[in-house]
Amino acid sequence: MKKLRTILVWTLVSLLLQFGAYSFLNNQVQKVMAPTVASEPITRQLQATIPGTDLTDIQISYAKDYLAYLENGTFKVFNLKKNTVVFEKKSPSVDDQTYGVLTYQWLPDRNTLLYFYAKKNPDPVTYVTVYPPKSTSQTSTQAPAKTSVQTQTPVEPKTEDPNQKSVVEVPKEVPKEVPKEVPAAPRIEKRYGNPQITELYSLELPDSDEDAAPVDRFNQTIDNFPAGGKIEEWVVSTFTNLMYLTVKNESTELLMEIDVMKNVRTLSKSGETIDNMAASDRYGTLYLDSNVGATHQVIALDGTKRQIISQNSNDRILGIRDGNVYIGEVENNELVKIKTTADLAEVKTNPALKTEWEGSIPFNQDVRTLIGAKGQMIVYNHQTADIVTAGQLKEVNLHGDENYVSVDGAELIQLTKNGSSTLAELQPLKSS
């Protein structure tokens, strides 16, 4: 019994050690695949001077130490701590604005930036030699074969033996001659490809205190990206590694999905236009404002499966944060109501919408909206920011020529032109 007890104890100890080792490895993998986001957003208070004054599409990194922007068609990333440009990528064409960096976006949990880059296809037309299929039939003519036939000959009493037989050759039937097939000559065919090459890159930035160069990594080519297309909306679900983008050119608008395996598929309906999008940070479900003809709906899209969230023509998708989907009701360019519904793994049609706030906030094409890390709704332009927190509205006056807010709602970036440069001032955005 004592020996058996010892074996059982050591078996239990071995299992516990294995479980601990597996748990440790699993935690390490999780840290790499899905880095833990800090409970409180990072904020900084600093000033930096950026060379140039024509800066557009300002976006700040997760750690608030890098600023990405476009300047006269050139994509640049600026280190705010060291006051220097650490990365730039020019357009391959000076005249054609459809080439170069189309759009970019910081990941919300690390200093990594994704961007799309377009360039002219040097070989949009190729020539291919096409050979005809080989024939399996074989035709030929043969000379008539000879066969031997035994026949009885007349008896000559004086000279031949009456029992003697003679052999006479009789020709077989002559077969008909079949003409040989003449093989068809190979032909040259034109093959038309996409006149534009569109590529997806990831740019990984080191800690802003380091001197290491950014890592610019090619990810994939988007073969079915329409030439001359403009990316109007782009959202990323980091938990599921799904990306959604709306691409519009002169003839069509497409909703495209890119998954972690680099598969690309089109999800939009024929004749559909999309105004706003938001991707679930838990399940990858895409919520969007869909317009088909005169019909406007807020839709939840999971793969190709669609569920109607709201059929109210005034409702607009505002964003998603921490398990809540935010929907705004807009009347006469005024946001009059903010409603929420739960972000569920299985979305049901026409879910209940809970009213979180009612009032009036200017809501036109000049404003930008986002849901902050603390659930605050921020609607802002270059002059003011309206912030709704726990049902209470606060208006904040902004300074500087241009003003931007980080995607977590925590940081305010104020830009002021100063001669041939731009002064950037960072400070926490006071939302309460």
GROMACS .gro file of C-alpha atoms in nm:
model
  432
    1MET     CA    1   0.000   0.000   0.000
    2LYS     CA    2   0.282   0.238   0.084
    3LYS     CA    3   0.444   0.175  -0.255
    4LEU     CA    4   0.112   0.237  -0.434
    5ARG     CA    5   0.059   0.557  -0.237
    6THR     CA    6   0.405   0.681  -0.340
    7ILE     CA    7   0.334   0.611  -0.707
    8LEU     CA    8   0.004   0.799  -0.687
    9VAL     CA    9   0.168   1.100  -0.519
   10TRP     CA   10   0.442   1.125  -0.779
   11THR     CA   11   0.187   1.083  -1.061
   12LEU     CA   12  -0.014   1.372  -0.918
   13VAL     CA   13   0.300   1.588  -0.884
   14SER     CA   14   0.395   1.511  -1.246
   15LEU     CA   15   0.049   1.607  -1.373
   16LEU     CA   16   0.056   1.933  -1.177
   17LEU     CA   17   0.399   2.022  -1.318
   18GLN     CA   18   0.282   1.946  -1.673
   19PHE     CA   19  -0.032   2.154  -1.625
   20GLY     CA   20   0.177   2.446  -1.494
   21ALA     CA   21   0.416   2.422  -1.789
   22TYR     CA   22   0.130   2.412  -2.040
   23SER     CA   23  -0.040   2.709  -1.872
   24PHE     CA   24   0.283   2.909  -1.883
   25LEU     CA   25   0.336   2.836  -2.254
   26ASN     CA   26  -0.027   2.918  -2.332
   27ASN     CA   27   0.001   3.254  -2.153
   28GLN     CA   28   0.318   3.339  -2.344
   29VAL     CA   29   0.152   3.258  -2.677
   30GLN     CA   30  -0.149   3.468  -2.580
   31LYS     CA   31   0.076   3.764  -2.503
   32VAL     CA   32   0.223   3.746  -2.853
   33MET     CA   33  -0.100   3.679  -3.042
   34ALA     CA   34  -0.319   3.919  -2.843
   35PRO     CA   35  -0.122   4.169  -2.634
   36THR     CA   36  -0.298   4.283  -2.319
   37VAL     CA   37  -0.436   4.634  -2.351
   38ALA     CA   38  -0.371   4.860  -2.055
   39SER     CA   39  -0.677   4.926  -1.840
   40GLU     CA   40  -0.609   5.300  -1.865
   41PRO     CA   41  -0.524   5.458  -2.204
   42ILE     CA   42  -0.176   5.604  -2.244
   43THR     CA   43  -0.164   5.985  -2.246
   44ARG     CA   44   0.121   6.232  -2.295
   45GLN     CA   45   0.176   6.603  -2.261
   46LEU     CA   46   0.443   6.727  -2.502
   47GLN     CA   47   0.519   6.958  -2.794
   48ALA     CA   48   0.695   6.880  -3.122
   49THR     CA   49   0.777   7.072  -3.440
   50ILE     CA   50   0.695   6.888  -3.762
   51PRO     CA   51   0.851   7.012  -4.089
   52GLY     CA   52   0.589   7.110  -4.346
   53THR     CA   53   0.243   7.266  -4.325
   54ASP     CA   54   0.030   7.064  -4.568
   55LEU     CA   55  -0.036   6.770  -4.334
   56THR     CA   56  -0.349   6.560  -4.384
   57ASP     CA   57  -0.510   6.246  -4.236
   58ILE     CA   58  -0.345   6.283  -3.894
   59GLN     CA   59  -0.336   5.962  -3.689
   60ILE     CA   60  -0.154   5.904  -3.359
   61SER     CA   61  -0.015   5.570  -3.244
   62TYR     CA   62  -0.134   5.355  -2.955
   63ALA     CA   63   0.149   5.476  -2.726
   64LYS     CA   64   0.098   5.841  -2.837
   65ASP     CA   65   0.461   5.878  -2.946
   66TYR     CA   66   0.433   5.850  -3.326
   67LEU     CA   67   0.225   6.058  -3.566
   68ALA     CA   68   0.134   5.933  -3.913
   69TYR     CA   69   0.024   6.172  -4.188
   70LEU     CA   70   0.028   6.246  -4.562
   71GLU     CA   71   0.220   6.541  -4.704
   72ASN     CA   72   0.179   6.619  -5.075
   73GLY     CA   73   0.120   6.254  -5.160
   74THR     CA   74   0.405   6.120  -4.944
   75PHE     CA   75   0.325   5.901  -4.643
   76LYS     CA   76   0.531   5.987  -4.333
   77VAL     CA   77   0.568   5.874  -3.971
   78PHE     CA   78   0.709   6.124  -3.720
   79ASN     CA   79   0.870   6.040  -3.383
   80LEU     CA   80   0.718   6.294  -3.144
   81LYS     CA   81   0.981   6.235  -2.876
   82LYS     CA   82   1.283   6.274  -3.102
   83ASN     CA   83   1.132   6.535  -3.339
   84THR     CA   84   1.226   6.346  -3.651
   85VAL     CA   85   1.068   6.167  -3.949
   86VAL     CA   86   1.148   5.796  -3.909
   87PHE     CA   87   0.968   5.659  -4.214
   88GLU     CA   88   0.837   5.786  -4.546
   89LYS     CA   89   0.701   5.629  -4.862
   90LYS     CA   90   0.647   5.831  -5.178
   91SER     CA   91   0.388   5.777  -5.444
   92PRO     CA   92   0.515   5.601  -5.761
   93SER     CA   93   0.338   5.867  -5.970
   94VAL     CA   94   0.358   6.246  -5.942
   95ASP     CA   95   0.047   6.309  -6.153
   96ASP     CA   96  -0.186   6.017  -6.073
   97GLN     CA   97  -0.330   6.057  -5.722
   98THR     CA   98  -0.486   5.710  -5.730
   99TYR     CA   99  -0.136   5.563  -5.670
  100GLY     CA  100   0.074   5.562  -5.355
  101VAL     CA  101  -0.047   5.503  -5.000
  102LEU     CA  102  -0.428   5.486  -5.020
  103THR     CA  103  -0.505   5.470  -4.648
  104TYR     CA  104  -0.352   5.357  -4.318
  105GLN     CA  105  -0.450   5.271  -3.964
  106TRP     CA  106  -0.276   5.212  -3.633
  107LEU     CA  107  -0.361   4.893  -3.449
  108PRO     CA  108  -0.528   4.981  -3.118
  109ASP     CA  109  -0.301   4.774  -2.894
  110ARG     CA  110   0.054   4.820  -3.028
  111ASN     CA  111   0.277   5.053  -3.230
  112THR     CA  112   0.204   4.878  -3.558
  113LEU     CA  113   0.048   5.045  -3.857
  114LEU     CA  114  -0.125   4.883  -4.157
  115TYR     CA  115  -0.143   5.055  -4.496
  116PHE     CA  116  -0.251   4.992  -4.854
  117TYR     CA  117  -0.016   5.089  -5.138
  118ALA     CA  118  -0.114   5.112  -5.507
  119LYS     CA  119   0.109   5.124  -5.814
  120LYS     CA  120   0.075   5.078  -6.188
  121ASN     CA  121   0.091   4.723  -6.320
  122PRO     CA  122   0.383   4.717  -6.570
  123ASP     CA  123   0.231   4.413  -6.747
  124PRO     CA  124  -0.149   4.459  -6.756
  125VAL     CA  125  -0.164   4.267  -7.087
  126THR     CA  126   0.014   3.935  -7.142
  127TYR     CA  127   0.030   3.708  -7.446
  128VAL     CA  128  -0.015   3.333  -7.410
  129THR     CA  129   0.046   3.061  -7.670
  130VAL     CA  130  -0.255   2.830  -7.682
  131TYR     CA  131  -0.202   2.484  -7.830
  132PRO     CA  132  -0.492   2.279  -7.975
  133PRO     CA  133  -0.582   1.951  -7.803
  134LYS     CA  134  -0.398   1.647  -7.931
  135SER     CA  135  -0.599   1.400  -8.148
  136THR     CA  136  -0.610   1.039  -8.026
  137SER     CA  137  -0.735   0.885  -8.356
  138GLN     CA  138  -0.484   0.729  -8.596
  139THR     CA  139  -0.568   0.654  -8.961
  140SER     CA  140  -0.361   0.460  -9.219
  141THR     CA  141  -0.394   0.252  -9.536
  142GLN     CA  142  -0.255  -0.097  -9.584
  143ALA     CA  143  -0.184  -0.302  -9.893
  144PRO     CA  144  -0.437  -0.583  -9.961
  145ALA     CA  145  -0.346  -0.891  -9.771
  146LYS     CA  146  -0.323  -1.224  -9.943
  147THR     CA  147  -0.488  -1.542  -9.825
  148SER     CA  148  -0.465  -1.900  -9.935
  149VAL     CA  149  -0.780  -2.088 -10.042
  150GLN     CA  150  -0.786  -2.453 -10.136
  151THR     CA  151  -1.000  -2.534 -10.446
  152GLN     CA  152  -1.066  -2.856 -10.634
  153THR     CA  153  -0.925  -2.852 -10.992
  154PRO     CA  154  -1.053  -3.054 -11.292
  155VAL     CA  155  -0.899  -3.397 -11.337
  156GLU     CA  156  -0.669  -3.445 -11.637
  157PRO     CA  157  -0.661  -3.823 -11.680
  158LYS     CA  158  -0.340  -3.841 -11.870
  159THR     CA  159  -0.111  -3.597 -11.684
  160GLU     CA  160  -0.224  -3.536 -11.327
  161ASP     CA  161  -0.309  -3.734 -11.022
  162PRO     CA  162  -0.685  -3.715 -10.965
  163ASN     CA  163  -0.624  -3.671 -10.589
  164GLN     CA  164  -0.387  -3.371 -10.636
  165LYS     CA  165  -0.511  -3.028 -10.519
  166SER     CA  166  -0.398  -2.686 -10.634
  167VAL     CA  167  -0.377  -2.359 -10.437
  168VAL     CA  168  -0.518  -2.036 -10.580
  169GLU     CA  169  -0.453  -1.689 -10.421
  170VAL     CA  170  -0.768  -1.474 -10.375
  171PRO     CA  171  -0.732  -1.105 -10.266
  172LYS     CA  172  -0.924  -0.972  -9.964
  173GLU     CA  173  -1.164  -0.677  -9.985
  174VAL     CA  174  -0.966  -0.351 -10.021
  175PRO     CA  175  -1.037  -0.112  -9.724
  176LYS     CA  176  -1.145   0.246  -9.784
  177GLU     CA  177  -0.872   0.507  -9.738
  178VAL     CA  178  -0.936   0.756  -9.450
  179PRO     CA  179  -0.756   1.090  -9.483
  180LYS     CA  180  -0.523   1.191  -9.200
  181GLU     CA  181  -0.622   1.489  -8.980
  182VAL     CA  182  -0.409   1.802  -9.027
  183PRO     CA  183  -0.316   1.938  -8.678
  184ALA     CA  184  -0.430   2.297  -8.609
  185ALA     CA  185  -0.157   2.558  -8.563
  186PRO     CA  186  -0.106   2.712  -8.213
  187ARG     CA  187  -0.251   3.063  -8.164
  188ILE     CA  188  -0.156   3.365  -7.956
  189GLU     CA  189  -0.418   3.497  -7.712
  190LYS     CA  190  -0.428   3.822  -7.511
  191ARG     CA  191  -0.486   3.796  -7.137
  192TYR     CA  192  -0.596   4.113  -6.955
  193GLY     CA  193  -0.502   4.160  -6.590
  194ASN     CA  194  -0.566   4.435  -6.334
  195PRO     CA  195  -0.395   4.757  -6.453
  196GLN     CA  196  -0.326   4.839  -6.086
  197ILE     CA  197  -0.128   4.646  -5.826
  198THR     CA  198  -0.263   4.702  -5.474
  199GLU     CA  199  -0.060   4.573  -5.178
  200LEU     CA  200  -0.111   4.552  -4.802
  201TYR     CA  201   0.184   4.629  -4.572
  202SER     CA  202   0.244   4.635  -4.198
  203LEU     CA  203   0.486   4.887  -4.047
  204GLU     CA  204   0.622   4.793  -3.705
  205LEU     CA  205   0.772   5.078  -3.504
  206PRO     CA  206   1.026   5.024  -3.223
  207ASP     CA  207   1.004   5.195  -2.886
  208SER     CA  208   1.025   5.569  -2.955
  209ASP     CA  209   1.338   5.596  -2.736
  210GLU     CA  210   1.525   5.345  -2.953
  211ASP     CA  211   1.726   5.417  -3.267
  212ALA     CA  212   1.619   5.100  -3.451
  213ALA     CA  213   1.459   5.144  -3.794
  214PRO     CA  214   1.092   5.055  -3.849
  215VAL     CA  215   1.021   4.717  -4.009
  216ASP     CA  216   0.822   4.763  -4.330
  217ARG     CA  217   0.674   4.422  -4.413
  218PHE     CA  218   0.483   4.323  -4.728
  219ASN     CA  219   0.176   4.113  -4.645
  220GLN     CA  220  -0.016   4.039  -4.964
  221THR     CA  221  -0.143   4.162  -5.300
  222ILE     CA  222  -0.517   4.231  -5.332
  223ASP     CA  223  -0.576   4.100  -5.687
  224ASN     CA  224  -0.945   4.194  -5.713
  225PHE     CA  225  -0.902   4.550  -5.586
  226PRO     CA  226  -1.069   4.775  -5.849
  227ALA     CA  227  -0.826   5.001  -6.035
  228GLY     CA  228  -0.857   5.365  -5.931
  229GLY     CA  229  -1.061   5.264  -5.628
  230LYS     CA  230  -1.073   5.485  -5.320
  231ILE     CA  231  -1.097   5.327  -4.975
  232GLU     CA  232  -1.374   5.520  -4.799
  233GLU     CA  233  -1.420   5.306  -4.487
  234TRP     CA  234  -1.178   5.065  -4.319
  235VAL     CA  235  -1.228   4.886  -3.988
  236VAL     CA  236  -1.023   4.615  -3.817
  237SER     CA  237  -1.124   4.357  -3.557
  238THR     CA  238  -0.793   4.275  -3.386
  239PHE     CA  239  -0.941   3.988  -3.184
  240THR     CA  240  -1.051   3.797  -3.496
  241ASN     CA  241  -0.791   3.946  -3.734
  242LEU     CA  242  -1.066   4.041  -3.978
  243MET     CA  243  -1.047   4.356  -4.191
  244TYR     CA  244  -1.335   4.520  -4.376
  245LEU     CA  245  -1.307   4.798  -4.632
  246THR     CA  246  -1.539   4.976  -4.872
  247VAL     CA  247  -1.379   5.056  -5.207
  248LYS     CA  248  -1.543   5.296  -5.452
  249ASN     CA  249  -1.450   5.393  -5.806
  250GLU     CA  250  -1.640   5.557  -6.090
  251SER     CA  251  -1.855   5.252  -6.164
  252THR     CA  252  -1.902   5.052  -5.844
  253GLU     CA  253  -1.873   5.026  -5.466
  254LEU     CA  254  -1.750   4.706  -5.303
  255LEU     CA  255  -1.743   4.579  -4.945
  256MET     CA  256  -1.438   4.356  -4.909
  257GLU     CA  257  -1.331   4.124  -4.625
  258ILE     CA  258  -0.973   4.009  -4.561
  259ASP     CA  259  -0.914   3.733  -4.307
  260VAL     CA  260  -0.603   3.610  -4.126
  261MET     CA  261  -0.538   3.350  -4.400
  262LYS     CA  262  -0.519   3.637  -4.654
  263ASN     CA  263  -0.843   3.532  -4.820
  264VAL     CA  264  -1.033   3.817  -4.985
  265ARG     CA  265  -1.404   3.810  -5.062
  266THR     CA  266  -1.672   4.060  -5.162
  267LEU     CA  267  -1.973   4.089  -4.927
  268SER     CA  268  -2.171   4.381  -5.068
  269LYS     CA  269  -2.503   4.351  -5.247
  270SER     CA  270  -2.555   4.476  -5.601
  271GLY     CA  271  -2.634   4.848  -5.594
  272GLU     CA  272  -2.555   4.880  -5.223
  273THR     CA  273  -2.378   5.184  -5.077
  274ILE     CA  274  -2.236   5.193  -4.725
  275ASP     CA  275  -2.202   5.509  -4.515
  276ASN     CA  276  -2.047   5.393  -4.185
  277MET     CA  277  -1.900   5.073  -4.043
  278ALA     CA  278  -1.785   4.932  -3.709
  279ALA     CA  279  -1.635   4.589  -3.637
  280SER     CA  280  -1.693   4.394  -3.318
  281ASP     CA  281  -1.380   4.373  -3.103
  282ARG     CA  282  -1.507   4.040  -2.967
  283TYR     CA  283  -1.667   3.842  -3.249
  284GLY     CA  284  -1.565   4.015  -3.572
  285THR     CA  285  -1.928   4.094  -3.663
  286LEU     CA  286  -1.953   4.393  -3.896
  287TYR     CA  287  -2.218   4.657  -3.829
  288LEU     CA  288  -2.291   4.898  -4.114
  289ASP     CA  289  -2.529   5.156  -4.258
  290SER     CA  290  -2.668   4.995  -4.574
  291ASN     CA  291  -2.845   5.185  -4.851
  292VAL     CA  292  -3.012   5.001  -5.138
  293GLY     CA  293  -3.223   5.236  -5.344
  294ALA     CA  294  -3.447   5.430  -5.104
  295THR     CA  295  -3.411   5.171  -4.827
  296HIS     CA  296  -3.177   5.252  -4.536
  297GLN     CA  297  -3.101   4.994  -4.266
  298VAL     CA  298  -2.847   4.927  -3.994
  299ILE     CA  299  -2.718   4.576  -4.068
  300ALA     CA  300  -2.512   4.319  -3.876
  301LEU     CA  301  -2.303   4.110  -4.113
  302ASP     CA  302  -2.145   3.782  -4.005
  303GLY     CA  303  -1.981   3.632  -4.312
  304THR     CA  304  -2.260   3.633  -4.569
  305LYS     CA  305  -2.536   3.616  -4.305
  306ARG     CA  306  -2.723   3.945  -4.256
  307GLN     CA  307  -2.941   4.054  -3.966
  308ILE     CA  308  -3.138   4.380  -3.951
  309ILE     CA  309  -3.054   4.583  -3.640
  310SER     CA  310  -3.270   4.886  -3.721
  311GLN     CA  311  -3.501   4.987  -4.004
  312ASN     CA  312  -3.530   5.345  -3.879
  313SER     CA  313  -3.413   5.563  -4.168
  314ASN     CA  314  -3.262   5.812  -3.918
  315ASP     CA  315  -3.043   5.558  -3.737
  316ARG     CA  316  -2.666   5.553  -3.794
  317ILE     CA  317  -2.397   5.318  -3.661
  318LEU     CA  318  -2.160   5.514  -3.435
  319GLY     CA  319  -1.918   5.251  -3.304
  320ILE     CA  320  -1.858   4.950  -3.078
  321ARG     CA  321  -1.681   4.934  -2.745
  322ASP     CA  322  -1.670   4.673  -2.463
  323GLY     CA  323  -1.968   4.467  -2.575
  324ASN     CA  324  -2.196   4.756  -2.668
  325VAL     CA  325  -2.304   4.864  -3.017
  326TYR     CA  326  -2.374   5.239  -3.034
  327ILE     CA  327  -2.640   5.371  -3.272
  328GLY     CA  328  -2.721   5.738  -3.321
  329GLU     CA  329  -3.051   5.885  -3.435
  330VAL     CA  330  -2.991   6.183  -3.666
  331GLU     CA  331  -3.254   6.437  -3.769
  332ASN     CA  332  -3.185   6.752  -3.976
  333ASN     CA  333  -2.806   6.722  -3.924
  334GLU     CA  334  -2.849   6.694  -3.547
  335LEU     CA  335  -2.767   6.393  -3.331
  336VAL     CA  336  -3.076   6.371  -3.110
  337LYS     CA  337  -3.044   6.029  -2.950
  338ILE     CA  338  -2.777   5.771  -2.863
  339LYS     CA  339  -2.894   5.410  -2.832
  340THR     CA  340  -2.713   5.085  -2.753
  341THR     CA  341  -2.762   4.713  -2.801
  342ALA     CA  342  -2.549   4.422  -2.685
  343ASP     CA  343  -2.271   4.293  -2.912
  344LEU     CA  344  -2.356   3.922  -2.910
  345ALA     CA  345  -2.197   3.615  -3.067
  346GLU     CA  346  -2.534   3.530  -3.223
  347VAL     CA  347  -2.701   3.846  -3.349
  348LYS     CA  348  -3.080   3.849  -3.371
  349THR     CA  349  -3.295   4.058  -3.604
  350ASN     CA  350  -3.443   4.378  -3.458
  351PRO     CA  351  -3.286   4.359  -3.111
  352ALA     CA  352  -3.402   4.589  -2.833
  353LEU     CA  353  -3.231   4.932  -2.839
  354LYS     CA  354  -3.169   5.109  -2.508
  355THR     CA  355  -3.169   5.491  -2.509
  356GLU     CA  356  -2.854   5.623  -2.336
  357TRP     CA  357  -2.889   5.996  -2.408
  358GLU     CA  358  -3.125   6.247  -2.571
  359GLY     CA  359  -3.046   6.604  -2.673
  360SER     CA  360  -2.899   6.791  -2.969
  361ILE     CA  361  -2.543   6.785  -3.111
  362PRO     CA  362  -2.446   6.924  -3.456
  363PHE     CA  363  -2.390   6.624  -3.683
  364ASN     CA  364  -2.284   6.696  -4.040
  365GLN     CA  365  -2.017   6.584  -4.284
  366ASP     CA  366  -1.749   6.790  -4.107
  367VAL     CA  367  -1.766   6.604  -3.773
  368ARG     CA  368  -1.582   6.290  -3.667
  369THR     CA  369  -1.716   6.042  -3.413
  370LEU     CA  370  -1.561   5.779  -3.187
  371ILE     CA  371  -1.635   5.576  -2.876
  372GLY     CA  372  -1.369   5.632  -2.607
  373ALA     CA  373  -1.210   5.366  -2.390
  374LYS     CA  374  -1.446   5.461  -2.104
  375GLY     CA  375  -1.758   5.440  -2.317
  376GLN     CA  376  -1.779   5.814  -2.380
  377MET     CA  377  -1.931   5.928  -2.710
  378ILE     CA  378  -1.716   6.197  -2.875
  379VAL     CA  379  -1.840   6.411  -3.166
  380TYR     CA  380  -1.589   6.677  -3.271
  381ASN     CA  381  -1.464   6.911  -3.542
  382HIS     CA  382  -1.168   7.150  -3.546
  383GLN     CA  383  -1.336   7.395  -3.308
  384THR     CA  384  -1.531   7.198  -3.046
  385ALA     CA  385  -1.571   6.851  -2.902
  386ASP     CA  386  -1.908   6.733  -2.767
  387ILE     CA  387  -1.859   6.449  -2.517
  388VAL     CA  388  -2.143   6.238  -2.376
  389THR     CA  389  -2.041   6.041  -2.065
  390ALA     CA  390  -2.294   5.837  -1.865
  391GLY     CA  391  -2.580   6.033  -2.020
  392GLN     CA  392  -2.424   6.376  -1.951
  393LEU     CA  393  -2.312   6.615  -2.227
  394LYS     CA  394  -2.002   6.832  -2.200
  395GLU     CA  395  -1.872   7.075  -2.464
  396VAL     CA  396  -1.495   7.136  -2.490
  397ASN     CA  397  -1.348   7.427  -2.689
  398LEU     CA  398  -1.044   7.328  -2.890
  399HIS     CA  399  -0.745   7.545  -2.979
  400GLY     CA  400  -0.509   7.532  -3.273
  401ASP     CA  401  -0.571   7.541  -3.647
  402GLU     CA  402  -0.661   7.172  -3.660
  403ASN     CA  403  -0.756   6.932  -3.382
  404TYR     CA  404  -0.766   6.553  -3.367
  405VAL     CA  405  -0.859   6.298  -3.099
  406SER     CA  406  -0.695   5.958  -3.054
  407VAL     CA  407  -0.915   5.652  -3.123
  408ASP     CA  408  -0.933   5.572  -2.750
  409GLY     CA  409  -1.066   5.921  -2.679
  410ALA     CA  410  -0.787   5.997  -2.433
  411GLU     CA  411  -0.548   6.225  -2.624
  412LEU     CA  412  -0.602   6.560  -2.795
  413ILE     CA  413  -0.364   6.655  -3.079
  414GLN     CA  414  -0.363   7.027  -3.163
  415LEU     CA  415  -0.181   7.143  -3.477
  416THR     CA  416  -0.081   7.505  -3.540
  417LYS     CA  417   0.097   7.623  -3.854
  418ASN     CA  418   0.413   7.821  -3.787
  419GLY     CA  419   0.596   7.943  -4.097
  420SER     CA  420   0.717   7.639  -4.292
  421SER     CA  421   0.651   7.397  -4.005
  422THR     CA  422   0.364   7.275  -3.787
  423LEU     CA  423   0.360   7.284  -3.409
  424ALA     CA  424   0.200   6.973  -3.258
  425GLU     CA  425   0.081   6.991  -2.899
  426LEU     CA  426  -0.039   6.679  -2.716
  427GLN     CA  427  -0.242   6.676  -2.398
  428PRO     CA  428  -0.506   6.454  -2.233
  429LEU     CA  429  -0.863   6.524  -2.347
  430LYS     CA  430  -1.069   6.609  -2.040
  431SER     CA  431  -1.403   6.435  -2.088
  432SER     CA  432  -1.547   6.496  -1.742
   0.00000   0.00000   0.00000
